[in-house]
């Protein structure tokens, strides 16, 4: 059996999109039950309750999860409110405990997906399970690792798989906690259209304001669902407080989502057409950049002949002022245009600088 041929019919037991919600971490029985109760009261569109029992934390000596006792709380959430339950497993011991506690869906976290030894250990402990196993993208932007993790699970006869897109870590500060890098997730989706892809806007955004637009964007490109961190008292959460929302806000977010069903509205055709046009424009952008760079090389030769400095602050000001004005005229973000032109200009300077070096 190959990944491409898996049916992954587990997803069809749920309405589309599948929403998984619950706290980043299980903290106490009261927090779990209250969160579950309020989700239940606010929306009927959340069939699966999530909570981290074992928490991978960047630094030691912080809260690292409540451990196995949290599994009892998940059980209560299932019994009292009828949710299916989901948690992260990061080693064979976690898998044994979670299977024993009959957690319905398990996921492999982003820090585990990067490590083939860990994934192999988890896969072997899960051998032959029929429970859906979801694999988060690795923290680094590496599609092969993500797919490799799925293949390790399949290698142990695990055929109910799903993928979670939680964004990718970068050293540079951006508006995201983890940049989405849609291209990687869409490449994944194009290669394995049969593996349900679930977006995790909470870990992509790292805050509460961007969640719904990331979730909507994912649904627009055919994702099967979303996992959204939800806490009865987000500001007091023991982990990921800034990105968690209340059950009531979650319900609003869900009701604002527009579901685009494939084949019904014909949106795929429309999207396909737009994408082709975008690819075409991208191609033209690259062509134009290459022409610009050739002109810049000509300028570099003139500077070299006349012993002029490569970086001319006056010229840089003309370029950025022009770009800012055009950004305004066309209704684009000035910040974006400034960043773009800074990158283009830096490359030009680099090319011209390399021309100034004596030939080896
Ligand atoms: C989580 O879902 O709480 C979590 C730890 O996520 P990730 O593995 O994506 O960092
Ligand atoms: Mn979290």
Coordinates of C-alpha atoms and ligand atoms in Angstrom, one line a residue:
X1 CA 0.0 0.0 0.0
X2 CA 1.2 3.5 -0.8
X3 CA 0.3 6.8 0.8
X4 CA -1.3 7.9 -2.5
X5 CA -3.7 4.9 -2.5
X6 CA -5.0 5.3 1.0
X7 CA -8.7 6.0 1.3
X8 CA -8.6 7.8 4.7
X9 CA -12.3 7.3 5.0
X10 CA -12.2 8.2 8.7
X11 CA -12.7 11.9 7.8
X12 CA -16.1 11.2 6.3
X13 CA -17.6 10.3 9.7
X14 CA -17.4 14.1 10.4
X15 CA -19.1 17.1 8.9
X16 CA -17.0 19.2 6.6
X17 CA -15.0 21.1 7.8
X18 CA -13.9 19.0 10.8
X19 CA -13.3 21.4 13.7
X20 CA -11.1 20.2 16.5
X21 CA -11.0 22.5 19.6
X22 CA -9.8 22.5 23.1
X23 CA -7.1 23.9 25.3
X24 CA -3.4 23.9 24.4
X25 CA -2.8 22.0 27.6
X26 CA -4.9 20.0 30.0
X27 CA -4.4 21.9 33.3
X28 CA -7.1 20.6 35.7
X29 CA -10.3 18.6 35.6
X30 CA -12.3 21.7 36.2
X31 CA -10.6 23.6 33.3
X32 CA -11.2 20.7 30.9
X33 CA -14.8 20.1 31.9
X34 CA -15.6 23.8 31.8
X35 CA -14.0 24.3 28.4
X36 CA -15.9 21.3 27.1
X37 CA -19.2 22.4 28.6
X38 CA -18.9 25.9 27.1
X39 CA -17.9 24.6 23.7
X40 CA -20.9 22.3 23.8
X41 CA -23.2 25.2 24.8
X42 CA -21.9 27.5 22.1
X43 CA -21.7 25.4 19.0
X44 CA -22.7 22.0 17.6
X45 CA -19.9 22.1 15.0
X46 CA -17.0 20.8 17.2
X47 CA -17.0 17.0 17.2
X48 CA -13.5 16.6 18.6
X49 CA -12.0 17.9 21.8
X50 CA -8.2 18.4 21.9
X51 CA -5.9 18.8 24.9
X52 CA -2.1 18.4 25.3
X53 CA -1.3 16.1 28.1
X54 CA 2.5 16.0 27.5
X55 CA 3.8 19.4 26.4
X56 CA 7.0 19.9 24.4
X57 CA 8.4 23.1 25.8
X58 CA 11.4 25.0 24.4
X59 CA 13.0 25.6 27.8
X60 CA 13.2 23.2 30.8
X61 CA 11.6 23.9 34.2
X62 CA 8.4 25.2 32.8
X63 CA 5.0 23.5 32.8
X64 CA 5.5 20.3 30.8
X65 CA 2.0 18.9 30.9
X66 CA 0.0 17.2 33.6
X67 CA 0.8 13.7 32.3
X68 CA -1.4 10.6 32.5
X69 CA -3.9 12.1 34.9
X70 CA -5.1 14.3 32.1
X71 CA -6.1 11.2 30.2
X72 CA -8.8 10.6 32.8
X73 CA -10.1 14.2 32.2
X74 CA -10.3 13.5 28.5
X75 CA -12.3 10.4 29.3
X76 CA -14.7 12.5 31.3
X77 CA -15.0 15.0 28.5
X78 CA -16.0 12.1 26.2
X79 CA -18.4 10.6 28.6
X80 CA -20.1 13.7 29.8
X81 CA -20.3 15.7 26.6
X82 CA -20.0 13.1 23.8
X83 CA -16.9 14.6 22.2
X84 CA -14.3 12.4 20.5
X85 CA -10.9 13.2 22.0
X86 CA -7.5 14.0 20.7
X87 CA -4.0 14.4 22.2
X88 CA -0.4 14.6 21.2
X89 CA 2.0 11.7 21.6
X90 CA 5.7 12.1 21.5
X91 CA 7.1 8.7 22.5
X92 CA 6.1 5.0 22.8
X93 CA 5.1 5.4 26.5
X94 CA 2.6 8.2 25.6
X95 CA 1.2 6.0 22.8
X96 CA 0.6 3.1 25.2
X97 CA -1.1 5.3 27.8
X98 CA -3.2 7.1 25.2
X99 CA -4.4 3.9 23.6
X100 CA -5.1 2.4 27.0
X101 CA -7.2 5.5 27.8
X102 CA -9.0 5.1 24.4
X103 CA -8.2 8.6 23.2
X104 CA -9.9 8.7 19.7
X105 CA -7.4 10.6 17.6
X106 CA -3.6 11.0 18.2
X107 CA -1.3 13.5 16.7
X108 CA 2.4 13.8 16.3
X109 CA 3.7 17.3 17.2
X110 CA 5.9 19.5 15.0
X111 CA 9.0 18.9 17.1
X112 CA 8.6 15.1 16.8
X113 CA 7.9 15.1 13.1
X114 CA 11.5 16.4 12.6
X115 CA 13.0 13.4 14.2
X116 CA 12.8 10.1 12.3
X117 CA 13.8 8.0 15.3
X118 CA 11.0 9.5 17.3
X119 CA 8.5 9.0 14.5
X120 CA 9.6 5.4 14.1
X121 CA 9.2 4.7 17.8
X122 CA 5.7 6.2 17.8
X123 CA 4.8 4.4 14.6
X124 CA 5.9 1.0 16.1
X125 CA 4.0 1.6 19.3
X126 CA 0.9 2.4 17.2
X127 CA 1.3 -0.6 14.9
X128 CA -1.9 -1.5 13.2
X129 CA -4.1 0.9 15.0
X130 CA -7.3 2.0 13.3
X131 CA -7.4 5.3 15.1
X132 CA -6.8 8.3 13.0
X133 CA -3.2 9.6 13.4
X134 CA -2.5 13.2 12.4
X135 CA 1.0 14.4 11.6
X136 CA 1.8 18.0 12.1
X137 CA 4.3 19.5 9.7
X138 CA 7.9 19.6 11.0
X139 CA 9.0 22.9 12.5
X140 CA 11.4 23.4 9.6
X141 CA 10.1 23.8 6.1
X142 CA 10.8 20.3 4.8
X143 CA 8.1 18.6 2.9
X144 CA 10.1 15.3 2.6
X145 CA 10.2 15.0 6.5
X146 CA 6.5 15.5 6.7
X147 CA 5.8 12.8 4.1
X148 CA 8.5 10.5 5.5
X149 CA 6.7 10.6 8.9
X150 CA 3.5 9.5 7.1
X151 CA 5.4 6.7 5.3
X152 CA 6.8 5.4 8.6
X153 CA 3.2 5.2 10.0
X154 CA 2.0 3.5 6.9
X155 CA 4.9 1.1 7.2
X156 CA 3.4 -0.1 10.5
X157 CA 0.0 -0.7 8.9
X158 CA -1.5 2.6 10.0
X159 CA -3.9 3.6 7.3
X160 CA -6.1 6.3 8.8
X161 CA -3.9 9.3 8.4
X162 CA -4.3 13.1 8.3
X163 CA -1.9 16.1 8.2
X164 CA -1.9 19.2 10.3
X165 CA -0.5 22.4 8.9
X166 CA 0.8 24.5 11.8
X167 CA 3.3 26.7 10.1
X168 CA 7.1 26.8 10.1
X169 CA 9.5 28.4 12.5
X170 CA 11.8 31.2 11.4
X171 CA 14.5 33.2 13.2
X172 CA 13.2 36.4 11.7
X173 CA 10.4 38.1 13.5
X174 CA 7.3 38.1 11.4
X175 CA 3.6 38.8 12.1
X176 CA 3.2 35.1 12.5
X177 CA 4.5 32.8 15.2
X178 CA 5.1 30.2 12.6
X179 CA 5.0 31.4 8.9
X180 CA 2.3 29.5 7.0
X181 CA 4.4 28.8 3.8
X182 CA 1.2 27.8 2.0
X183 CA 3.3 26.5 -0.9
X184 CA 4.6 23.6 1.1
X185 CA 1.2 22.6 2.4
X186 CA -0.3 22.9 -1.1
X187 CA 2.5 20.9 -2.6
X188 CA 1.6 18.2 0.1
X189 CA -2.0 18.5 -0.8
X190 CA -1.4 18.2 -4.6
X191 CA 0.8 15.1 -4.1
X192 CA -1.6 13.5 -1.6
X193 CA -5.1 14.8 -2.3
X194 CA -6.5 11.9 -0.4
X195 CA -4.8 12.7 2.9
X196 CA -7.1 15.1 4.9
X197 CA -5.3 18.4 5.6
X198 CA -6.2 20.3 8.7
X199 CA -5.1 23.8 9.4
X200 CA -3.9 24.9 12.9
X201 CA -4.3 28.7 12.8
X202 CA -3.5 28.9 16.5
X203 CA 0.2 27.9 16.1
X204 CA 0.5 29.7 12.8
X205 CA -0.7 33.1 14.2
X206 CA 0.4 32.9 17.8
X207 CA -2.3 35.5 18.6
X208 CA -6.1 35.7 18.5
X209 CA -6.6 38.2 15.7
X210 CA -5.4 36.3 12.7
X211 CA -7.1 33.0 13.4
X212 CA -10.3 33.3 11.3
X213 CA -8.5 34.6 8.1
X214 CA -6.0 31.8 8.2
X215 CA -8.8 29.3 8.7
X216 CA -10.8 30.8 5.9
X217 CA -7.8 30.8 3.6
X218 CA -7.3 27.1 4.3
X219 CA -10.9 26.3 3.6
X220 CA -10.7 28.2 0.3
X221 CA -8.0 26.0 -0.9
X222 CA -9.8 22.8 0.1
X223 CA -8.5 21.9 3.6
X224 CA -10.6 19.4 5.4
X225 CA -10.7 21.1 8.8
X226 CA -9.2 23.2 11.5
X227 CA -7.7 22.7 14.9
X228 CA -8.2 25.7 17.1
X229 CA -6.9 26.2 20.6
X230 CA -9.8 27.0 22.9
X231 CA -9.7 27.6 26.7
X232 CA -12.3 28.6 29.3
X233 CA -10.0 31.3 30.5
X234 CA -7.4 32.0 27.8
X235 CA -5.5 34.8 29.6
X236 CA -4.8 32.4 32.4
X237 CA -3.7 29.5 30.3
X238 CA -0.5 27.7 31.4
X239 CA 0.8 27.5 27.8
X240 CA 0.1 29.5 24.6
X241 CA -2.1 32.0 26.4
X242 CA -1.8 34.7 23.7
X243 CA -3.4 32.5 20.9
X244 CA -6.2 30.8 22.8
X245 CA -9.8 31.9 22.5
X246 CA -12.9 31.3 24.6
X247 CA -15.5 28.8 23.5
X248 CA -17.9 31.6 22.7
X249 CA -15.3 33.4 20.4
X250 CA -14.7 30.0 18.8
X251 CA -18.4 29.6 18.0
X252 CA -18.4 33.0 16.4
X253 CA -15.3 32.2 14.4
X254 CA -16.9 29.0 13.1
X255 CA -20.1 30.6 12.2
X256 CA -18.2 33.2 10.2
X257 CA -16.4 30.6 8.1
X258 CA -17.6 30.2 4.6
X259 CA -17.6 26.7 3.4
X260 CA -16.8 26.2 -0.2
X261 CA -17.8 22.7 -1.2
X262 CA -15.9 21.2 -4.1
X263 CA -18.0 20.3 -7.1
X264 CA -21.0 22.3 -5.9
X265 CA -20.1 25.8 -6.7
X266 CA -17.5 25.0 -9.3
X267 CA -15.0 27.0 -7.3
X268 CA -12.2 24.6 -8.1
X269 CA -12.4 25.5 -11.7
X270 CA -12.5 29.2 -10.8
X271 CA -9.6 28.8 -8.4
X272 CA -7.7 26.8 -11.0
X273 CA -8.1 29.6 -13.5
X274 CA -7.0 32.3 -11.0
X275 CA -4.0 30.2 -10.1
X276 CA -2.9 29.8 -13.7
X277 CA -3.1 33.5 -14.1
X278 CA -1.1 34.0 -10.9
X279 CA 1.6 31.6 -12.1
X280 CA 1.7 33.5 -15.3
X281 CA 2.2 36.8 -13.5
X282 CA 4.9 35.2 -11.2
X283 CA 6.7 34.2 -14.3
X284 CA 6.6 37.7 -15.6
X285 CA 7.7 39.1 -12.3
X286 CA 10.8 36.9 -12.5
X287 CA 11.5 37.8 -16.0
X288 CA 11.2 41.5 -15.2
X289 CA 13.5 41.1 -12.2
X290 CA 16.0 39.4 -14.3
X291 CA 15.9 42.3 -16.8
X292 CA 16.2 44.8 -13.9
X293 CA 19.3 42.9 -12.6
X294 CA 20.9 43.1 -16.1
X295 CA 20.4 46.8 -16.1
X296 CA 21.9 47.0 -12.6
X297 CA 25.0 45.2 -13.9
X298 CA 25.4 47.8 -16.6
X299 CA 25.2 50.5 -13.9
X300 CA 27.8 48.5 -12.0
X301 CA 30.2 48.7 -14.9
X302 CA 29.8 52.5 -15.1
X303 CA 30.4 52.8 -11.4
X304 CA 33.5 50.6 -11.6
X305 CA 34.9 52.6 -14.5
X306 CA 34.4 55.9 -12.7
X307 CA 35.4 54.7 -9.3
X308 CA 32.0 55.5 -7.8
X309 CA 30.5 53.9 -4.6
X310 CA 28.1 51.1 -5.2
X311 CA 25.6 52.3 -2.6
X312 CA 24.2 55.7 -3.5
X313 CA 21.8 56.8 -0.7
X314 CA 20.2 59.5 -2.8
X315 CA 19.3 56.9 -5.5
X316 CA 17.9 54.5 -2.8
X317 CA 15.7 57.3 -1.6
X318 CA 14.3 57.9 -5.0
X319 CA 13.5 54.2 -5.4
X320 CA 11.8 53.8 -2.1
X321 CA 9.8 57.1 -2.4
X322 CA 8.6 56.0 -5.9
X323 CA 7.7 52.6 -4.5
X324 CA 5.8 54.0 -1.6
X325 CA 3.9 56.3 -3.9
X326 CA 3.0 53.5 -6.2
X327 CA 2.0 51.3 -3.2
X328 CA -0.4 54.0 -2.2
X329 CA -1.8 54.5 -5.7
X330 CA -2.5 50.8 -6.1
X331 CA -3.8 50.2 -2.6
X332 CA -1.1 47.9 -1.5
X333 CA 0.6 47.7 1.9
X334 CA 3.5 50.2 2.0
X335 CA 5.3 48.0 4.4
X336 CA 5.1 45.1 1.9
X337 CA 6.3 47.2 -1.0
X338 CA 9.1 48.6 1.1
X339 CA 10.3 45.1 2.1
X340 CA 10.1 43.9 -1.4
X341 CA 12.1 46.8 -2.8
X342 CA 14.6 46.5 0.0
X343 CA 15.2 42.9 -1.0
X344 CA 15.6 43.8 -4.7
X345 CA 17.9 46.7 -3.9
X346 CA 20.1 44.6 -1.6
X347 CA 20.5 42.0 -4.3
X348 CA 21.5 44.7 -6.8
X349 CA 24.0 46.1 -4.4
X350 CA 25.4 42.6 -3.9
X351 CA 25.7 42.0 -7.6
X352 CA 27.4 45.3 -8.2
X353 CA 29.8 44.8 -5.2
X354 CA 30.8 41.4 -6.6
X355 CA 31.7 43.2 -9.9
X356 CA 34.0 45.6 -8.0
X357 CA 36.2 42.7 -6.7
X358 CA 39.3 42.1 -8.6
X359 CA 39.0 39.1 -10.9
X360 CA 40.5 35.9 -9.4
Ligands
LIG1 C1 0.0 21.9 20.3 O1 -0.8 21.6 19.4 O2 -0.3 22.4 21.4 C2 1.5 21.9 20.0 C3 2.4 21.7 20.9 O3 1.7 22.1 18.7 P1 3.0 22.0 17.7 O4 3.5 20.6 17.8 O5 2.4 22.4 16.4 O6 3.9 23.1 18.2
LIG2 MN1 -0.3 25.0 21.9

